[in-house]
Structure formats: C-alpha cells, structure tokens
Amino acid sequence: MDRQARVELSTAAVPAAEAFAYWREMICETFVQLRAAPIAAGAFSGRIEHVPVGELELSTVAAGGQVVRRTPGLIARSGDEYLLASIQLCGRGRVEQDGRVAELGAGDMAFYDSTRPYTLNFADEFRQLVVQVPRRGLAVRDTRALTARTLGRGGPGQVVPAFFTALADAARTSPQTSVSLLPHALGLLSAAASFAASAEPGPDPARALVRERASAIIRRHLADPGLDVDLVAAACRVSRRTLNRIFAPEGGAAATIRRARLEQAKALLVEHPDRPIATVAVQCGFGSESGFHRAFRAEFGTTPGGARGQ
C-alpha cells in the first residue's frame, strides 16, 4: 500500500466467503504484520480509510468483532518500530500489552508498541481511529510504562483524541493544510505518552509545553551542527538549567539532542543503503565522521556500517 496517499479499502471488494482473509491482508498492509480471527462465524465486513499526514499515519477502521494479535514470531520477521494509539469512536475495544489491559469506550485512547507483543480485542462491531508514528519521531525512549493505559474522559489526555479526530477529518479534505499541523500533532502525542506513563514534567503545565516546543525544535534542526542546549533553551525562553530538568528522565537536554541525531542517522542508514556514511553524519548534524562513529557505537553497540548490514 502507498503510505503517502489517501487509500480506502473495504471487504466489499471481494466475495463474502473471502472477506476475512482479505481483511487480514488489509490490516497487515495498513499497520504492521498481524494475526486476526473473527469473534463469530458468519458474514464479516470491514473498511479502512488511511490518510497520511507527513510521517504520521491516520487510519479510520470500522469492522465487525475480532481479535488481533502481534506475536513474537511476526515481530522477529519484520523490523517495524511504531508507536500506535487507538482512539475509540464507536463500540468498545480492549488493548493488552506489557501485562496491562486498557478498556476503551467512545472518546478513550490507548498506546501500544509494535516492537513487543500485543492483543486488540473487539467483542462486537466498532469504529476506531488508529494513529501510527515511527518511534524515532517521538521524544519517547522507553514505552513500557505507557502502553495499555486508558486515556480520555476526565483526565489531561482528553484533548488528544479530539485533536486527532479533527486532524483526520481535515486531512481528508485538505492534506497540505493538515501537514502544517504535524509538529503540533507529534508534540501532543509525546505529551499524551507522558500522561499515560504518569511522567508529566511537573505540577506546572507550562513545563509540558516547553518540552513539546523543545522537542519540535530539536527535530526540525537536527542537521544543524550548531544546535545545542543553549540554542534550544533560548528558543524556548527558558534557562539551560530548566531545560535540563525537563529532560532529566532522558539524561538531560544534550543527551536528548544526541540521541535524536543518532536515531535519525540509524533510520537513514537503513532506508538509504547507498548513501555514504559521511553524508548521513552531516545530515544529522555531526561535525566529523569520526565523532559520528564514536557516538554511534556508544549508543547502539555497533558501527554505522554494521547497523546498515543488520
């Protein structure tokens, strides 16, 4: 499936006897490799509307009851590294991962991570908006504390489902306009992840906004070798000390910048196998190829060339 264009898929395109087999193919093409089984025998119908917004993917799913699993075997056969969030629009759903269960009603959402096994359970007909983003696109290093936790009604995360539902509606009619909202969408998704992990930066909500702004600045300027903690702090109108406190869970602001550069470099090495390593180093803001090699080995335990080979 072309992930860069709006796509509509429906089981109505095939005979009824082939509907669920076709549905399995649909969800694997749209999301990641999955196993699925219907809740009840008999007729099944499902529809997916997929709309990309930059590197963010928004998929509205309407279907009958089913159980969907991401198994260790499927994970081993694919290198997909996505953070996903299901936003329940109609019906009920359940997300299971990392030993937790999130029960979803209309207006609720929950995260899950494609790099570990998970189960999605829908007892009856449902409708969901699934938000999918590469893990490298978010300022979230370890997702184990935030998966399968219900966000939505009555909490600080309640604005997130409403925002992404509106964004999906806008993307259908005005794709170019919606792309301009991408930095805000990624920042809001990172903030929601913090809410889910009960790791908000502090009692002052302004700190969450500073974190979002700083993360967006870092993502936009990774190629600038002059990007450092002082420049990010100045752009956010906070002190260097404040910025380091906000990013303390990640080891500080400098570590966050370095890690973002390295994650981007690792992705480029895999996505563009013919691109010289020196070019990748420059594109990710490293002043020298030797410094890039040292930092890469320290972070990932292998050389850039070794990562590309893997």
PDB file of C-alpha atoms in Angstrom:
ATOM      1  CA  MET A   1       0.000   0.000   0.000  1.00  0.00           C
ATOM      2  CA  ASP A   2       1.198   3.528  -0.772  1.00  0.00           C
ATOM      3  CA  ARG A   3       1.622   5.109   2.651  1.00  0.00           C
ATOM      4  CA  GLN A   4       1.997   8.564   1.076  1.00  0.00           C
ATOM      5  CA  ALA A   5      -1.512   8.769  -0.404  1.00  0.00           C
ATOM      6  CA  ARG A   6      -5.078   8.562   0.846  1.00  0.00           C
ATOM      7  CA  VAL A   7      -6.368   4.993   0.462  1.00  0.00           C
ATOM      8  CA  GLU A   8      -9.744   3.380   1.070  1.00  0.00           C
ATOM      9  CA  LEU A   9     -10.007  -0.394   1.488  1.00  0.00           C
ATOM     10  CA  SER A  10     -13.146  -2.464   2.011  1.00  0.00           C
ATOM     11  CA  THR A  11     -14.122  -6.128   2.205  1.00  0.00           C
ATOM     12  CA  ALA A  12     -16.989  -5.212  -0.138  1.00  0.00           C
ATOM     13  CA  ALA A  13     -14.432  -5.572  -2.932  1.00  0.00           C
ATOM     14  CA  VAL A  14     -14.304  -9.381  -2.555  1.00  0.00           C
ATOM     15  CA  PRO A  15     -16.854 -12.226  -2.274  1.00  0.00           C
ATOM     16  CA  ALA A  16     -18.326 -12.740   1.198  1.00  0.00           C
ATOM     17  CA  ALA A  17     -16.533 -16.078   1.648  1.00  0.00           C
ATOM     18  CA  GLU A  18     -13.171 -14.338   1.198  1.00  0.00           C
ATOM     19  CA  ALA A  19     -13.949 -11.277   3.318  1.00  0.00           C
ATOM     20  CA  PHE A  20     -11.968 -12.077   6.465  1.00  0.00           C
ATOM     21  CA  ALA A  21      -8.935 -13.412   4.590  1.00  0.00           C
ATOM     22  CA  TYR A  22      -8.910 -10.145   2.644  1.00  0.00           C
ATOM     23  CA  TRP A  23      -9.325  -8.243   5.909  1.00  0.00           C
ATOM     24  CA  ARG A  24      -6.164  -9.844   7.309  1.00  0.00           C
ATOM     25  CA  GLU A  25      -4.266  -8.629   4.267  1.00  0.00           C
ATOM     26  CA  MET A  26      -5.761  -5.143   4.658  1.00  0.00           C
ATOM     27  CA  ILE A  27      -4.688  -4.671   8.260  1.00  0.00           C
ATOM     28  CA  CYS A  28      -1.186  -6.033   7.621  1.00  0.00           C
ATOM     29  CA  GLU A  29      -0.729  -3.646   4.692  1.00  0.00           C
ATOM     30  CA  THR A  30      -2.072  -0.671   6.664  1.00  0.00           C
ATOM     31  CA  PHE A  31      -0.367  -1.253  10.015  1.00  0.00           C
ATOM     32  CA  VAL A  32       2.185  -3.982  10.800  1.00  0.00           C
ATOM     33  CA  GLN A  33       2.198  -7.760  10.372  1.00  0.00           C
ATOM     34  CA  LEU A  34      -0.681  -9.147  12.453  1.00  0.00           C
ATOM     35  CA  ARG A  35      -2.766 -12.248  13.063  1.00  0.00           C
ATOM     36  CA  ALA A  36      -6.523 -11.880  13.259  1.00  0.00           C
ATOM     37  CA  ALA A  37      -9.551 -14.057  13.916  1.00  0.00           C
ATOM     38  CA  PRO A  38     -13.276 -13.177  13.857  1.00  0.00           C
ATOM     39  CA  ILE A  39     -15.251 -13.327  17.081  1.00  0.00           C
ATOM     40  CA  ALA A  40     -18.204 -15.091  15.459  1.00  0.00           C
ATOM     41  CA  ALA A  41     -18.745 -17.238  12.398  1.00  0.00           C
ATOM     42  CA  GLY A  42     -20.748 -15.846   9.520  1.00  0.00           C
ATOM     43  CA  ALA A  43     -20.696 -12.702   7.464  1.00  0.00           C
ATOM     44  CA  PHE A  44     -17.906 -10.202   8.140  1.00  0.00           C
ATOM     45  CA  SER A  45     -17.359  -6.696   6.849  1.00  0.00           C
ATOM     46  CA  GLY A  46     -14.644  -4.139   7.407  1.00  0.00           C
ATOM     47  CA  ARG A  47     -13.430  -0.857   5.991  1.00  0.00           C
ATOM     48  CA  ILE A  48     -10.231   1.186   6.404  1.00  0.00           C
ATOM     49  CA  GLU A  49      -9.647   4.769   5.343  1.00  0.00           C
ATOM     50  CA  HIS A  50      -5.944   5.609   5.524  1.00  0.00           C
ATOM     51  CA  VAL A  51      -4.745   9.231   5.407  1.00  0.00           C
ATOM     52  CA  PRO A  52      -1.029  10.158   5.811  1.00  0.00           C
ATOM     53  CA  VAL A  53      -0.002  13.443   7.419  1.00  0.00           C
ATOM     54  CA  GLY A  54       3.738  13.622   6.878  1.00  0.00           C
ATOM     55  CA  GLU A  55       5.285  10.737   8.815  1.00  0.00           C
ATOM     56  CA  LEU A  56       2.091  10.378  10.844  1.00  0.00           C
ATOM     57  CA  GLU A  57      -0.487   7.862   9.610  1.00  0.00           C
ATOM     58  CA  LEU A  58      -4.178   8.143  10.461  1.00  0.00           C
ATOM     59  CA  SER A  59      -6.434   5.175   9.741  1.00  0.00           C
ATOM     60  CA  THR A  60     -10.151   5.072  10.450  1.00  0.00           C
ATOM     61  CA  VAL A  61     -11.198   1.453  10.953  1.00  0.00           C
ATOM     62  CA  ALA A  62     -14.792   0.184  11.010  1.00  0.00           C
ATOM     63  CA  ALA A  63     -15.342  -3.560  11.272  1.00  0.00           C
ATOM     64  CA  GLY A  64     -17.033  -6.482  12.976  1.00  0.00           C
ATOM     65  CA  GLY A  65     -15.887  -8.241  16.142  1.00  0.00           C
ATOM     66  CA  GLN A  66     -12.399  -9.758  16.059  1.00  0.00           C
ATOM     67  CA  VAL A  67      -9.199 -10.479  17.963  1.00  0.00           C
ATOM     68  CA  VAL A  68      -5.954  -9.110  16.520  1.00  0.00           C
ATOM     69  CA  ARG A  69      -2.521 -10.192  17.738  1.00  0.00           C
ATOM     70  CA  ARG A  70       1.049  -9.035  17.192  1.00  0.00           C
ATOM     71  CA  THR A  71       3.094 -12.133  18.037  1.00  0.00           C
ATOM     72  CA  PRO A  72       6.813 -12.622  18.784  1.00  0.00           C
ATOM     73  CA  GLY A  73       7.206 -14.536  15.519  1.00  0.00           C
ATOM     74  CA  LEU A  74       5.759 -11.690  13.472  1.00  0.00           C
ATOM     75  CA  ILE A  75       7.938  -9.175  15.306  1.00  0.00           C
ATOM     76  CA  ALA A  76      11.047 -11.236  14.557  1.00  0.00           C
ATOM     77  CA  ARG A  77      10.219 -11.287  10.842  1.00  0.00           C
ATOM     78  CA  SER A  78       9.667  -7.537  10.495  1.00  0.00           C
ATOM     79  CA  GLY A  79      11.649  -4.516  11.586  1.00  0.00           C
ATOM     80  CA  ASP A  80       8.673  -2.203  12.069  1.00  0.00           C
ATOM     81  CA  GLU A  81       9.163   0.145  15.013  1.00  0.00           C
ATOM     82  CA  TYR A  82       5.970   2.119  15.506  1.00  0.00           C
ATOM     83  CA  LEU A  83       4.073   3.584  18.399  1.00  0.00           C
ATOM     84  CA  LEU A  84       0.334   3.291  17.784  1.00  0.00           C
ATOM     85  CA  ALA A  85      -2.656   4.764  19.553  1.00  0.00           C
ATOM     86  CA  SER A  86      -6.215   3.503  19.182  1.00  0.00           C
ATOM     87  CA  ILE A  87      -8.885   6.158  19.660  1.00  0.00           C
ATOM     88  CA  GLN A  88     -12.295   4.575  20.147  1.00  0.00           C
ATOM     89  CA  LEU A  89     -15.035   6.297  18.129  1.00  0.00           C
ATOM     90  CA  CYS A  90     -17.890   3.783  18.465  1.00  0.00           C
ATOM     91  CA  GLY A  91     -18.353   0.485  20.244  1.00  0.00           C
ATOM     92  CA  ARG A  92     -15.864  -0.933  22.711  1.00  0.00           C
ATOM     93  CA  GLY A  93     -12.328  -2.235  22.455  1.00  0.00           C
ATOM     94  CA  ARG A  94      -9.542  -3.623  24.588  1.00  0.00           C
ATOM     95  CA  VAL A  95      -5.772  -3.174  24.286  1.00  0.00           C
ATOM     96  CA  GLU A  96      -3.461  -5.657  26.047  1.00  0.00           C
ATOM     97  CA  GLN A  97       0.302  -5.191  26.298  1.00  0.00           C
ATOM     98  CA  ASP A  98       3.103  -5.337  28.876  1.00  0.00           C
ATOM     99  CA  GLY A  99       0.872  -7.074  31.418  1.00  0.00           C
ATOM    100  CA  ARG A 100      -1.837  -4.387  31.366  1.00  0.00           C
ATOM    101  CA  VAL A 101      -5.311  -4.095  29.861  1.00  0.00           C
ATOM    102  CA  ALA A 102      -6.905  -0.834  28.656  1.00  0.00           C
ATOM    103  CA  GLU A 103     -10.667  -0.879  28.238  1.00  0.00           C
ATOM    104  CA  LEU A 104     -11.814   1.636  25.625  1.00  0.00           C
ATOM    105  CA  GLY A 105     -15.187   3.294  25.216  1.00  0.00           C
ATOM    106  CA  ALA A 106     -16.085   6.154  22.894  1.00  0.00           C
ATOM    107  CA  GLY A 107     -13.600   9.015  23.374  1.00  0.00           C
ATOM    108  CA  ASP A 108     -10.886   6.876  25.020  1.00  0.00           C
ATOM    109  CA  MET A 109      -7.453   6.064  23.651  1.00  0.00           C
ATOM    110  CA  ALA A 110      -4.539   3.776  24.482  1.00  0.00           C
ATOM    111  CA  PHE A 111      -0.989   3.320  23.186  1.00  0.00           C
ATOM    112  CA  TYR A 112       0.730   0.123  22.070  1.00  0.00           C
ATOM    113  CA  ASP A 113       4.190  -0.586  20.655  1.00  0.00           C
ATOM    114  CA  SER A 114       4.840  -2.705  17.548  1.00  0.00           C
ATOM    115  CA  THR A 115       8.199  -3.940  18.887  1.00  0.00           C
ATOM    116  CA  ARG A 116       6.512  -6.075  21.586  1.00  0.00           C
ATOM    117  CA  PRO A 117       3.558  -8.495  21.510  1.00  0.00           C
ATOM    118  CA  TYR A 118       0.077  -7.038  21.926  1.00  0.00           C
ATOM    119  CA  THR A 119      -3.563  -8.045  21.536  1.00  0.00           C
ATOM    120  CA  LEU A 120      -6.532  -5.961  20.378  1.00  0.00           C
ATOM    121  CA  ASN A 121      -9.952  -7.366  21.235  1.00  0.00           C
ATOM    122  CA  PHE A 122     -13.304  -6.180  19.870  1.00  0.00           C
ATOM    123  CA  ALA A 123     -16.335  -8.136  21.063  1.00  0.00           C
ATOM    124  CA  ASP A 124     -18.698  -6.562  18.551  1.00  0.00           C
ATOM    125  CA  GLU A 125     -18.835  -4.003  15.751  1.00  0.00           C
ATOM    126  CA  PHE A 126     -16.629  -0.997  16.377  1.00  0.00           C
ATOM    127  CA  ARG A 127     -15.086   2.099  14.842  1.00  0.00           C
ATOM    128  CA  GLN A 128     -11.627   3.420  15.720  1.00  0.00           C
ATOM    129  CA  LEU A 129      -9.098   5.990  14.619  1.00  0.00           C
ATOM    130  CA  VAL A 130      -5.605   4.480  14.739  1.00  0.00           C
ATOM    131  CA  VAL A 131      -2.687   6.919  14.949  1.00  0.00           C
ATOM    132  CA  GLN A 132       0.629   5.416  13.896  1.00  0.00           C
ATOM    133  CA  VAL A 133       4.051   7.083  14.001  1.00  0.00           C
ATOM    134  CA  PRO A 134       7.647   5.801  13.764  1.00  0.00           C
ATOM    135  CA  ARG A 135       9.103   5.601  17.259  1.00  0.00           C
ATOM    136  CA  ARG A 136      12.032   7.750  16.179  1.00  0.00           C
ATOM    137  CA  GLY A 137       9.557  10.590  15.537  1.00  0.00           C
ATOM    138  CA  LEU A 138       8.685  10.921  19.230  1.00  0.00           C
ATOM    139  CA  ALA A 139      10.699  12.015  22.253  1.00  0.00           C
ATOM    140  CA  VAL A 140       9.911   8.694  23.950  1.00  0.00           C
ATOM    141  CA  ARG A 141      12.759   6.255  24.522  1.00  0.00           C
ATOM    142  CA  ASP A 142      11.136   3.517  26.619  1.00  0.00           C
ATOM    143  CA  THR A 143       7.440   2.864  26.033  1.00  0.00           C
ATOM    144  CA  ARG A 144       6.919   0.083  28.578  1.00  0.00           C
ATOM    145  CA  ALA A 145       5.382   2.401  31.166  1.00  0.00           C
ATOM    146  CA  LEU A 146       2.820   3.987  28.854  1.00  0.00           C
ATOM    147  CA  THR A 147       1.274   1.140  26.853  1.00  0.00           C
ATOM    148  CA  ALA A 148      -2.243  -0.239  27.503  1.00  0.00           C
ATOM    149  CA  ARG A 149      -3.268   2.625  29.782  1.00  0.00           C
ATOM    150  CA  THR A 150      -6.627   4.262  29.121  1.00  0.00           C
ATOM    151  CA  LEU A 151      -6.546   7.985  28.343  1.00  0.00           C
ATOM    152  CA  GLY A 152      -9.517  10.175  27.615  1.00  0.00           C
ATOM    153  CA  ARG A 153     -12.528  11.233  29.624  1.00  0.00           C
ATOM    154  CA  GLY A 154     -11.808  13.021  32.879  1.00  0.00           C
ATOM    155  CA  GLY A 155      -8.022  13.372  32.513  1.00  0.00           C
ATOM    156  CA  PRO A 156      -5.417  15.677  30.995  1.00  0.00           C
ATOM    157  CA  GLY A 157      -5.224  13.451  27.931  1.00  0.00           C
ATOM    158  CA  GLN A 158      -8.848  14.039  26.983  1.00  0.00           C
ATOM    159  CA  VAL A 159      -7.942  16.744  24.443  1.00  0.00           C
ATOM    160  CA  VAL A 160      -5.732  14.338  22.464  1.00  0.00           C
ATOM    161  CA  PRO A 161      -8.476  12.102  20.977  1.00  0.00           C
ATOM    162  CA  ALA A 162     -10.460  15.205  19.964  1.00  0.00           C
ATOM    163  CA  PHE A 163      -7.420  16.777  18.281  1.00  0.00           C
ATOM    164  CA  PHE A 164      -6.552  13.692  16.224  1.00  0.00           C
ATOM    165  CA  THR A 165     -10.158  13.045  15.252  1.00  0.00           C
ATOM    166  CA  ALA A 166     -10.338  16.615  13.931  1.00  0.00           C
ATOM    167  CA  LEU A 167      -6.945  16.213  12.221  1.00  0.00           C
ATOM    168  CA  ALA A 168      -8.120  13.073  10.398  1.00  0.00           C
ATOM    169  CA  ASP A 169     -11.223  14.937   9.206  1.00  0.00           C
ATOM    170  CA  ALA A 170      -9.083  17.848   7.991  1.00  0.00           C
ATOM    171  CA  ALA A 171      -6.602  15.558   6.247  1.00  0.00           C
ATOM    172  CA  ARG A 172      -9.362  14.081   4.104  1.00  0.00           C
ATOM    173  CA  THR A 173     -10.306  17.453   2.653  1.00  0.00           C
ATOM    174  CA  SER A 174      -7.086  19.488   2.876  1.00  0.00           C
ATOM    175  CA  PRO A 175      -3.953  17.316   3.033  1.00  0.00           C
ATOM    176  CA  GLN A 176      -1.473  20.172   2.548  1.00  0.00           C
ATOM    177  CA  THR A 177      -3.026  22.281   5.303  1.00  0.00           C
ATOM    178  CA  SER A 178      -3.005  19.368   7.727  1.00  0.00           C
ATOM    179  CA  VAL A 179       0.736  18.782   7.156  1.00  0.00           C
ATOM    180  CA  SER A 180       1.410  22.189   8.721  1.00  0.00           C
ATOM    181  CA  LEU A 181      -0.067  20.797  11.949  1.00  0.00           C
ATOM    182  CA  LEU A 182       2.376  17.871  12.040  1.00  0.00           C
ATOM    183  CA  PRO A 183       4.826  19.372  14.603  1.00  0.00           C
ATOM    184  CA  HIS A 184       1.905  20.125  16.930  1.00  0.00           C
ATOM    185  CA  ALA A 185       0.483  16.632  16.425  1.00  0.00           C
ATOM    186  CA  LEU A 186       3.801  14.975  17.276  1.00  0.00           C
ATOM    187  CA  GLY A 187       4.273  17.190  20.307  1.00  0.00           C
ATOM    188  CA  LEU A 188       0.775  16.465  21.550  1.00  0.00           C
ATOM    189  CA  LEU A 189       1.297  12.747  21.024  1.00  0.00           C
ATOM    190  CA  SER A 190       4.519  12.923  23.079  1.00  0.00           C
ATOM    191  CA  ALA A 191       2.670  14.797  25.821  1.00  0.00           C
ATOM    192  CA  ALA A 192      -0.080  12.154  25.806  1.00  0.00           C
ATOM    193  CA  ALA A 193       2.573   9.464  26.144  1.00  0.00           C
ATOM    194  CA  SER A 194       3.885  11.283  29.218  1.00  0.00           C
ATOM    195  CA  PHE A 195       0.387  11.419  30.672  1.00  0.00           C
ATOM    196  CA  ALA A 196      -0.051   7.684  30.043  1.00  0.00           C
ATOM    197  CA  ALA A 197       3.230   6.881  31.761  1.00  0.00           C
ATOM    198  CA  SER A 198       2.358   9.159  34.700  1.00  0.00           C
ATOM    199  CA  ALA A 199       5.550  11.032  33.941  1.00  0.00           C
ATOM    200  CA  GLU A 200       4.376  14.583  33.435  1.00  0.00           C
ATOM    201  CA  PRO A 201       7.237  17.037  33.869  1.00  0.00           C
ATOM    202  CA  GLY A 202       5.821  18.640  36.971  1.00  0.00           C
ATOM    203  CA  PRO A 203       2.860  20.395  38.587  1.00  0.00           C
ATOM    204  CA  ASP A 204       3.306  23.398  36.268  1.00  0.00           C
ATOM    205  CA  PRO A 205       1.605  22.600  32.928  1.00  0.00           C
ATOM    206  CA  ALA A 206       3.846  25.179  31.242  1.00  0.00           C
ATOM    207  CA  ARG A 207       6.719  22.710  31.525  1.00  0.00           C
ATOM    208  CA  ALA A 208       4.850  20.222  29.335  1.00  0.00           C
ATOM    209  CA  LEU A 209       4.513  22.932  26.683  1.00  0.00           C
ATOM    210  CA  VAL A 210       8.230  23.759  26.910  1.00  0.00           C
ATOM    211  CA  ARG A 211       9.057  20.088  26.447  1.00  0.00           C
ATOM    212  CA  GLU A 212       6.809  19.893  23.389  1.00  0.00           C
ATOM    213  CA  ARG A 213       8.336  23.042  21.876  1.00  0.00           C
ATOM    214  CA  ALA A 214      11.903  21.920  22.582  1.00  0.00           C
ATOM    215  CA  SER A 215      11.286  18.501  21.044  1.00  0.00           C
ATOM    216  CA  ALA A 216       9.868  20.114  17.903  1.00  0.00           C
ATOM    217  CA  ILE A 217      12.887  22.447  17.628  1.00  0.00           C
ATOM    218  CA  ILE A 218      15.286  19.533  18.002  1.00  0.00           C
ATOM    219  CA  ARG A 219      13.506  17.530  15.287  1.00  0.00           C
ATOM    220  CA  ARG A 220      13.479  20.465  12.853  1.00  0.00           C
ATOM    221  CA  HIS A 221      17.149  21.396  13.292  1.00  0.00           C
ATOM    222  CA  LEU A 222      18.918  18.043  13.654  1.00  0.00           C
ATOM    223  CA  ALA A 223      21.044  18.787  10.580  1.00  0.00           C
ATOM    224  CA  ASP A 224      22.461  21.978  12.137  1.00  0.00           C
ATOM    225  CA  PRO A 225      25.778  21.121  13.825  1.00  0.00           C
ATOM    226  CA  GLY A 226      25.406  24.282  15.913  1.00  0.00           C
ATOM    227  CA  LEU A 227      22.240  23.038  17.589  1.00  0.00           C
ATOM    228  CA  ASP A 228      22.943  22.712  21.300  1.00  0.00           C
ATOM    229  CA  VAL A 229      21.262  23.054  24.682  1.00  0.00           C
ATOM    230  CA  ASP A 230      21.780  26.812  24.861  1.00  0.00           C
ATOM    231  CA  LEU A 231      20.133  27.430  21.486  1.00  0.00           C
ATOM    232  CA  VAL A 232      17.141  25.225  22.322  1.00  0.00           C
ATOM    233  CA  ALA A 233      16.757  26.866  25.740  1.00  0.00           C
ATOM    234  CA  ALA A 234      16.885  30.337  24.183  1.00  0.00           C
ATOM    235  CA  ALA A 235      14.295  29.398  21.558  1.00  0.00           C
ATOM    236  CA  CYS A 236      12.007  28.126  24.341  1.00  0.00           C
ATOM    237  CA  ARG A 237      12.743  31.190  26.528  1.00  0.00           C
ATOM    238  CA  VAL A 238      13.877  29.126  29.491  1.00  0.00           C
ATOM    239  CA  SER A 239      17.218  28.689  31.203  1.00  0.00           C
ATOM    240  CA  ARG A 240      19.621  25.886  30.374  1.00  0.00           C
ATOM    241  CA  ARG A 241      19.082  24.522  33.885  1.00  0.00           C
ATOM    242  CA  THR A 242      15.296  24.433  33.440  1.00  0.00           C
ATOM    243  CA  LEU A 243      15.593  22.651  30.110  1.00  0.00           C
ATOM    244  CA  ASN A 244      17.877  20.018  31.608  1.00  0.00           C
ATOM    245  CA  ARG A 245      15.409  19.439  34.463  1.00  0.00           C
ATOM    246  CA  ILE A 246      12.578  18.931  31.968  1.00  0.00           C
ATOM    247  CA  PHE A 247      14.613  16.344  30.061  1.00  0.00           C
ATOM    248  CA  ALA A 248      16.108  14.733  33.167  1.00  0.00           C
ATOM    249  CA  PRO A 249      14.355  11.354  32.505  1.00  0.00           C
ATOM    250  CA  GLU A 250      16.271  11.136  29.211  1.00  0.00           C
ATOM    251  CA  GLY A 251      19.601  12.089  30.775  1.00  0.00           C
ATOM    252  CA  GLY A 252      19.353  15.816  30.076  1.00  0.00           C
ATOM    253  CA  ALA A 253      18.823  18.028  27.042  1.00  0.00           C
ATOM    254  CA  ALA A 254      22.231  17.341  25.465  1.00  0.00           C
ATOM    255  CA  ALA A 255      21.638  13.592  25.635  1.00  0.00           C
ATOM    256  CA  THR A 256      18.218  14.087  24.067  1.00  0.00           C
ATOM    257  CA  ILE A 257      19.704  16.017  21.132  1.00  0.00           C
ATOM    258  CA  ARG A 258      22.466  13.468  20.616  1.00  0.00           C
ATOM    259  CA  ARG A 259      20.053  10.543  20.796  1.00  0.00           C
ATOM    260  CA  ALA A 260      17.650  12.179  18.320  1.00  0.00           C
ATOM    261  CA  ARG A 261      20.531  12.667  15.873  1.00  0.00           C
ATOM    262  CA  LEU A 262      21.641   9.058  16.248  1.00  0.00           C
ATOM    263  CA  GLU A 263      18.140   7.632  15.858  1.00  0.00           C
ATOM    264  CA  GLN A 264      17.680   9.697  12.700  1.00  0.00           C
ATOM    265  CA  ALA A 265      21.072   8.561  11.413  1.00  0.00           C
ATOM    266  CA  LYS A 266      20.243   4.913  12.059  1.00  0.00           C
ATOM    267  CA  ALA A 267      16.986   5.267  10.131  1.00  0.00           C
ATOM    268  CA  LEU A 268      18.735   6.956   7.193  1.00  0.00           C
ATOM    269  CA  LEU A 269      21.405   4.264   7.037  1.00  0.00           C
ATOM    270  CA  VAL A 270      18.750   1.576   6.667  1.00  0.00           C
ATOM    271  CA  GLU A 271      16.406   3.491   4.374  1.00  0.00           C
ATOM    272  CA  HIS A 272      19.206   4.673   2.047  1.00  0.00           C
ATOM    273  CA  PRO A 273      21.788   1.863   1.854  1.00  0.00           C
ATOM    274  CA  ASP A 274      23.722   3.567  -0.966  1.00  0.00           C
ATOM    275  CA  ARG A 275      24.123   6.896   0.821  1.00  0.00           C
ATOM    276  CA  PRO A 276      27.689   7.428   2.102  1.00  0.00           C
ATOM    277  CA  ILE A 277      28.080   7.268   5.872  1.00  0.00           C
ATOM    278  CA  ALA A 278      29.839  10.653   5.845  1.00  0.00           C
ATOM    279  CA  THR A 279      26.792  12.194   4.155  1.00  0.00           C
ATOM    280  CA  VAL A 280      24.461  10.702   6.761  1.00  0.00           C
ATOM    281  CA  ALA A 281      26.686  12.118   9.516  1.00  0.00           C
ATOM    282  CA  VAL A 282      26.428  15.624   8.019  1.00  0.00           C
ATOM    283  CA  GLN A 283      22.658  15.332   7.501  1.00  0.00           C
ATOM    284  CA  CYS A 284      22.249  14.515  11.192  1.00  0.00           C
ATOM    285  CA  GLY A 285      24.384  17.383  12.472  1.00  0.00           C
ATOM    286  CA  PHE A 286      27.670  15.645  13.279  1.00  0.00           C
ATOM    287  CA  GLY A 287      30.748  17.780  12.742  1.00  0.00           C
ATOM    288  CA  SER A 288      33.021  14.877  11.821  1.00  0.00           C
ATOM    289  CA  GLU A 289      32.659  11.327  10.588  1.00  0.00           C
ATOM    290  CA  SER A 290      34.959  10.028  13.340  1.00  0.00           C
ATOM    291  CA  GLY A 291      32.837  11.689  16.022  1.00  0.00           C
ATOM    292  CA  PHE A 292      29.748  10.182  14.437  1.00  0.00           C
ATOM    293  CA  HIS A 293      31.307   6.700  14.518  1.00  0.00           C
ATOM    294  CA  ARG A 294      32.231   7.039  18.210  1.00  0.00           C
ATOM    295  CA  ALA A 295      28.800   8.299  19.241  1.00  0.00           C
ATOM    296  CA  PHE A 296      27.008   5.667  17.149  1.00  0.00           C
ATOM    297  CA  ARG A 297      28.999   2.795  18.643  1.00  0.00           C
ATOM    298  CA  ALA A 298      28.480   4.133  22.177  1.00  0.00           C
ATOM    299  CA  GLU A 299      24.709   4.337  21.641  1.00  0.00           C
ATOM    300  CA  PHE A 300      23.995   1.178  19.631  1.00  0.00           C
ATOM    301  CA  GLY A 301      26.987  -1.072  20.316  1.00  0.00           C
ATOM    302  CA  THR A 302      27.895  -1.315  16.636  1.00  0.00           C
ATOM    303  CA  THR A 303      29.314   0.834  13.837  1.00  0.00           C
ATOM    304  CA  PRO A 304      27.151   2.698  11.302  1.00  0.00           C
ATOM    305  CA  GLY A 305      28.203   0.173   8.676  1.00  0.00           C
ATOM    306  CA  GLY A 306      27.342  -2.687  10.997  1.00  0.00           C
ATOM    307  CA  ALA A 307      23.872  -1.266  11.647  1.00  0.00           C
ATOM    308  CA  ARG A 308      23.299  -0.941   7.917  1.00  0.00           C
ATOM    309  CA  GLY A 309      24.328  -4.578   7.418  1.00  0.00           C
ATOM    310  CA  GLN A 310      21.925  -5.769  10.118  1.00  0.00           C
TER     311      GLN A 310
END
